[in-house]
XYZ file of C-alpha atoms in Angstrom:
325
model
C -9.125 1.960 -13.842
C -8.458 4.994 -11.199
C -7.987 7.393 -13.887
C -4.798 7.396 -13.539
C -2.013 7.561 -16.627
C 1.418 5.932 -16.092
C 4.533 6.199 -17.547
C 7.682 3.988 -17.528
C 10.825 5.222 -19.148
C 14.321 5.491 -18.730
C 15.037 4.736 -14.672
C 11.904 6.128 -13.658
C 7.984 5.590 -13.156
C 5.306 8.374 -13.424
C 1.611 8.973 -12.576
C -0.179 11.552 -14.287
C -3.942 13.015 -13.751
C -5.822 12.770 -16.862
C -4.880 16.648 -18.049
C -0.652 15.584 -17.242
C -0.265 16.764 -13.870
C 2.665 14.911 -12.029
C 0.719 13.034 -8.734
C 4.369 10.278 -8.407
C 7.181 9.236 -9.374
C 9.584 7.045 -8.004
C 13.126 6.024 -9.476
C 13.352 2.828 -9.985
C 16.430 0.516 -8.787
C 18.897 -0.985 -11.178
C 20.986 1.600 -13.280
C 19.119 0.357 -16.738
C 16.452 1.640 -18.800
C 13.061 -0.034 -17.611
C 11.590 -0.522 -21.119
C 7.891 -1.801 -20.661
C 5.105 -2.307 -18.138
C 1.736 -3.929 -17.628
C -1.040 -3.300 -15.214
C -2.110 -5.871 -12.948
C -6.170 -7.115 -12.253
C -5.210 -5.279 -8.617
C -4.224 -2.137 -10.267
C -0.845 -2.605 -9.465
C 1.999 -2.577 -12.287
C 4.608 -5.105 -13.346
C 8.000 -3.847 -14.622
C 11.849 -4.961 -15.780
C 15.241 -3.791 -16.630
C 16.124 -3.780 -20.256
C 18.961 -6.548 -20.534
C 20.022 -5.691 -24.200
C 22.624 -3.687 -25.589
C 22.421 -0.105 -25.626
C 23.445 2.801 -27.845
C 27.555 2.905 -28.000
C 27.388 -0.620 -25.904
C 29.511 -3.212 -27.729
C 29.637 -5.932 -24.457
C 26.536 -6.241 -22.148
C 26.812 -4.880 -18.949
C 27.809 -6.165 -15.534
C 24.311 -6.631 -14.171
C 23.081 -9.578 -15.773
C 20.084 -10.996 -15.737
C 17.040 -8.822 -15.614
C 14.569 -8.224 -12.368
C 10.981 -8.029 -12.291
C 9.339 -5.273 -9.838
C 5.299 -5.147 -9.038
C 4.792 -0.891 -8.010
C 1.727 -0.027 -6.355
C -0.239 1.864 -8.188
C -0.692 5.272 -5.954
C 3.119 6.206 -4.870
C 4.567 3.587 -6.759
C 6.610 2.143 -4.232
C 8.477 -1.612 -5.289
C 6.471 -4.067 -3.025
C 7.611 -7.326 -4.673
C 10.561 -8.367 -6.654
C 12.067 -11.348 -8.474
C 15.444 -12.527 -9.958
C 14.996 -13.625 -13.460
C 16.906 -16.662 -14.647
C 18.320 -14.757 -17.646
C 18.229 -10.844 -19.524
C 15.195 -9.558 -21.249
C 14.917 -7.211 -24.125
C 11.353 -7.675 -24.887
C 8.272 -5.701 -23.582
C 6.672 -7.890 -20.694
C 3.099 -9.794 -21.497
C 0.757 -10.740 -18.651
C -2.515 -13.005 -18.493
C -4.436 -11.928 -15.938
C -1.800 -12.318 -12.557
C 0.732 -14.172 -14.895
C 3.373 -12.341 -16.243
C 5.229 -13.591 -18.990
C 9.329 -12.622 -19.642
C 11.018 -13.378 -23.477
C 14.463 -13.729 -21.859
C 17.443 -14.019 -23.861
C 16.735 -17.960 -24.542
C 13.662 -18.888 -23.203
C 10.329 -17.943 -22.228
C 9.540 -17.670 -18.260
C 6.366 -16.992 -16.212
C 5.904 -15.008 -13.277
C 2.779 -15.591 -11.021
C 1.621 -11.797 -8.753
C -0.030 -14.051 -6.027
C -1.675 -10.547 -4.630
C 1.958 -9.461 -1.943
C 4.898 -11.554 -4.411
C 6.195 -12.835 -7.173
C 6.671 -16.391 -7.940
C 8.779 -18.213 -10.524
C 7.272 -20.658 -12.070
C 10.016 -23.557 -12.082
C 8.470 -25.688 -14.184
C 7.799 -23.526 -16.885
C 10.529 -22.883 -19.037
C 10.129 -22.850 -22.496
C 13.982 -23.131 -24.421
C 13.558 -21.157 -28.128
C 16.580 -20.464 -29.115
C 17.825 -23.931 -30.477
C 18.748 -23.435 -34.070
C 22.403 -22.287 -34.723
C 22.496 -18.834 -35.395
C 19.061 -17.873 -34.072
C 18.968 -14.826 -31.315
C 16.600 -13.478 -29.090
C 12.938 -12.686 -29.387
C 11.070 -9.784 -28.626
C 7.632 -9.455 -27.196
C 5.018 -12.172 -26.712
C 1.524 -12.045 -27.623
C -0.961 -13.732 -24.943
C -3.875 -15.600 -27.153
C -5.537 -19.071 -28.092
C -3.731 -20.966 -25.304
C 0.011 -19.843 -26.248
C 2.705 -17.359 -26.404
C 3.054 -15.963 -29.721
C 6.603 -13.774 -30.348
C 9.279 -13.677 -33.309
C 13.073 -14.408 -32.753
C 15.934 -12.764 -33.919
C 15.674 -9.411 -32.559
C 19.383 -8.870 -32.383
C 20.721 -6.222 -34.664
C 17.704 -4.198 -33.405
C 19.962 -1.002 -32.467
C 21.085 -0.758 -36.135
C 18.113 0.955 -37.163
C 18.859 3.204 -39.712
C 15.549 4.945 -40.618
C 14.550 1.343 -41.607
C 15.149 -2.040 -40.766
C 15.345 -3.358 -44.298
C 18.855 -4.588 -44.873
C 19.924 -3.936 -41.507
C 19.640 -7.509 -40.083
C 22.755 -9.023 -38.747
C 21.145 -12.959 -37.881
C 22.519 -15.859 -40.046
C 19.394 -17.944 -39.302
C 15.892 -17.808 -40.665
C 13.860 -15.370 -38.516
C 11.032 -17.355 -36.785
C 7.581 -17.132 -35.265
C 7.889 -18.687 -31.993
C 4.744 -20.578 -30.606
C 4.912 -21.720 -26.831
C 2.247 -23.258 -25.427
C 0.971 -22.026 -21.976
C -0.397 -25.900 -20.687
C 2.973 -27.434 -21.475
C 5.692 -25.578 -21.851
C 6.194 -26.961 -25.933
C 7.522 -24.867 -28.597
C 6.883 -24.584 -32.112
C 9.380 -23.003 -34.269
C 8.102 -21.554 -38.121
C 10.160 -19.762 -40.515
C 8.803 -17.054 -41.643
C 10.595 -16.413 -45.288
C 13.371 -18.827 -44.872
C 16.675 -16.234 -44.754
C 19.258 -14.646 -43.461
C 19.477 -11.252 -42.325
C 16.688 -10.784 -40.788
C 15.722 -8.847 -37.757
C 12.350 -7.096 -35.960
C 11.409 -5.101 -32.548
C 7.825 -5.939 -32.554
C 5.293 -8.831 -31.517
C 3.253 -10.731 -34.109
C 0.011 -10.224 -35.064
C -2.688 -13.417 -33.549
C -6.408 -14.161 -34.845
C -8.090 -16.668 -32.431
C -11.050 -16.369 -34.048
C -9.926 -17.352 -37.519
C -7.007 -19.320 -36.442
C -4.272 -17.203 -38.308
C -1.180 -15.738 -37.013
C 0.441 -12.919 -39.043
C 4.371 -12.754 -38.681
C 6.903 -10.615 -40.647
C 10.747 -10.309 -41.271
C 11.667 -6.649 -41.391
C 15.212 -7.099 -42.352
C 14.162 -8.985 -45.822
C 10.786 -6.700 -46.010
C 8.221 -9.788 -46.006
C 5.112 -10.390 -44.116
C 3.690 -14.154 -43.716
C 0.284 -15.200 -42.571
C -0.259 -18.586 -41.017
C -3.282 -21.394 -40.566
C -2.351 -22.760 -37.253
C -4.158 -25.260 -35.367
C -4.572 -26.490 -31.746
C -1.171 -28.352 -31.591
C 0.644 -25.115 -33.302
C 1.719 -26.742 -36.408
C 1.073 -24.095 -38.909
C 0.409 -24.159 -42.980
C 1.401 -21.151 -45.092
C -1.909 -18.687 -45.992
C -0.172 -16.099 -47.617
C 2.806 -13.630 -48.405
C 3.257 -10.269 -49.340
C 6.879 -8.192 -49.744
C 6.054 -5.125 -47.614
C 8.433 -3.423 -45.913
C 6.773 -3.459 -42.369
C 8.592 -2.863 -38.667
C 5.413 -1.483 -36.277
C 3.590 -3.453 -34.204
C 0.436 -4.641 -36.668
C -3.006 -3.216 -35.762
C -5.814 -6.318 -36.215
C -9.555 -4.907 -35.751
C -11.490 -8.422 -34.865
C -14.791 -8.134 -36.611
C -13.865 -6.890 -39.758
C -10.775 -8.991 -40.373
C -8.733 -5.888 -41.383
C -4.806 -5.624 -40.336
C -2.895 -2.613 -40.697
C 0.670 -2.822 -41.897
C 3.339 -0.647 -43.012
C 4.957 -0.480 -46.240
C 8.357 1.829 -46.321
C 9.095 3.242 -49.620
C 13.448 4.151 -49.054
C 13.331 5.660 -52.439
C 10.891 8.315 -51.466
C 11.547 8.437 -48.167
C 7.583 7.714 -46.895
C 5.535 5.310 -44.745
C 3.015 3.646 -45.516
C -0.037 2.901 -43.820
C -1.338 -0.605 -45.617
C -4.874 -2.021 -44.616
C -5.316 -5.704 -46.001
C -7.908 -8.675 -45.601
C -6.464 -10.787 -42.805
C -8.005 -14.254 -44.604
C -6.077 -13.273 -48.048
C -3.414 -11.078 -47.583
C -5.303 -8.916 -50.326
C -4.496 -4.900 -49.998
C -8.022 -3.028 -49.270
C -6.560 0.479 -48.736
C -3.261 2.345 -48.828
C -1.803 6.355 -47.727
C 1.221 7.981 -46.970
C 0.889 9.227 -43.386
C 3.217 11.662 -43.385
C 6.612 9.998 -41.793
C 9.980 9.992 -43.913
C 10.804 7.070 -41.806
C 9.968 3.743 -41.279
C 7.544 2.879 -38.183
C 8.762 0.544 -35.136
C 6.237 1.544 -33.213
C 2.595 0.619 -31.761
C -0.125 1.687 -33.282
C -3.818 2.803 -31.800
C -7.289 2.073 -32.360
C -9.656 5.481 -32.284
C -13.242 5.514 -31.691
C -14.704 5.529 -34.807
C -13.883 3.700 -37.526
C -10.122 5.512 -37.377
C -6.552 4.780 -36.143
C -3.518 6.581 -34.697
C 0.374 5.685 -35.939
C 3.078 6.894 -35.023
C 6.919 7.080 -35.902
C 9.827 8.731 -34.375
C 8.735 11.568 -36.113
C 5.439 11.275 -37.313
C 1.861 11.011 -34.916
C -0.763 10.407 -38.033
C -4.688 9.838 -37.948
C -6.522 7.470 -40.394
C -10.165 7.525 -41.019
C -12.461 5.619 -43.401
C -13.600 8.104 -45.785
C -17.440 8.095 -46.127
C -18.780 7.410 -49.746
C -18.715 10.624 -52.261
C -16.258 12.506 -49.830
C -12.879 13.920 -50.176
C -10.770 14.850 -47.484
C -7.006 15.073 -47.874
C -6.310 14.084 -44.436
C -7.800 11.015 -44.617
């Protein structure tokens, strides 16, 4: 909201004017990589330590659990932090002051009261209760509840792809937790092994449906859920999607990715949220397989990107051709 542009990455926190010009940076404590932020209603912006293994790690390290910061937004000096109960790979969530931390086990929230951070001690939400299930990765905030998949070990084996890479002997999951009490609903999404993602689900208030995948086995599931969280299959489809899935609201359109191994091409897959059925389909232009966020433009178009790819989509207007689009 000040115009501002902020990076976190690696050990250190940037703002940038609008045309890239560095105005701060500050280094940021603990010798990890600080792998996600969100902004704060005040402006200010929440951050953590990345409590996972990292490339050529075989043990994790000797600093345990991960640590929340709040930076102010102009010189980005650490004005509140707090201990977290247990390590966090995923990308942090917040609801409005809330913060919410997938930690290694369990789900925690974090209250910004305006000058610190707060704990919440009676919110913690244990996921990791079937043998052989790992951790999960980031949480979606929406219809009263904490939306995130599980077993996002294996993660660092990505090989171009995720297909086949999965290490996990149990069922990869979408993980419901409930933000009033704390209870958590467990679904599988295909039922086996080997499975593995890096990305959050996909969650529809309006129609009720949550869209989860298992990039390891290359499946996508959609779900009916209802106010409880129970959950009745909707549909299926064998795509082999990693990114972060793009929903646009009033349209009921999600975009997917489908990697082709054999070709060595991405995908970019538009289908009917309701029905799973495929509306449109393009190579964007990226040998490998998307784990990444995607972007909404401004007009009826889209920005994905890959490790090596940055790719716009468009809707082509009726009795037009345009190769680019």
């Amino acid at each position: 909201a000040n115009g501002s542009l902020y990076v976190v990455f690696g050990r250190h926190a940037h703002r940038l004017s609008p045309t890239l010009e560095v105005l701060a940076t500050a280094q940021l404590p603990r010798q990890r990589p600080y792998n996600s932020f969100v902004i704060l209603p005040s402006g200010h912006l929440a951050t953590k330590d990345f409590g996972g293994l990292r490339a050529n790690q075989t043990e994790p390290d000797s600093l345990g659990a991960s640590e929340l910061l709040v930076l102010e937004p102009d010189a980005l000096a650490v004005v509140a932090t707090c201990q977290l109960p247990e390590p966090s790979i995923a990308r942090l969530s917040a609801d409005g002051d809330d913060v919410y931390v997938v930690g290694d086990t369990s789900l925690q929230r974090v209250r910004w009261t305006g000058a610190a951070l707060v704990l919440d001690e009676n919110f913690e939400a244990v996921y990791r209760t079937v043998p052989g299930q790992t951790y999960g990765w980031d949480a979606v905030i929406s219809a009263g509840a904490a939306w995130f998949l599980d077993n996002g070990f294996g993660s660092n084996r990505y090989a171009g792809t995720f297909r086949g890479q999965g290490v996990n002997e149990a069922p990869l999951h979408l993980v419901r937790v409930s933000l009033a009490t704390g209870a958590v609903t467990l679904t599988e999404v295909c039922g086996l092994p080997g499975g593995v993602i890096a990305n959050p689900p996909a969650i529809d208030p309006e129609r009720r449906i949550a869209v989860a995948y298992d990039s390891g086995n290359g499946v996508v599931a959609a779900f009916r859920f209802d106010d409880d969280g129970a959950t009745s299959p909707l549909w299926q489809l064998q795509l082999n999607h990693a990114a972060h899935p793009l929903r646009f609201p009033a349209s009921g359109e999600l975009l997917l990715c489908d990697h082709d191994p054999e070709r060595g091409a991405d995908q970019a897959v538009m289908v009917d949220i309701e029905t799973g059925a495929e509306l449109a389909r393009v190579d964007y232009g990226s040998p490998i397989q998307s784990v990444l966020f995607a972007a909404a433009g401004f007009a009826s178009d889209l920005y994905l990107c890959s490790f090596s790819t940055v790719a716009r989509l468009f809707v082509e207007p009726p009795g037009e051709s345009n190769p680019a689009g």
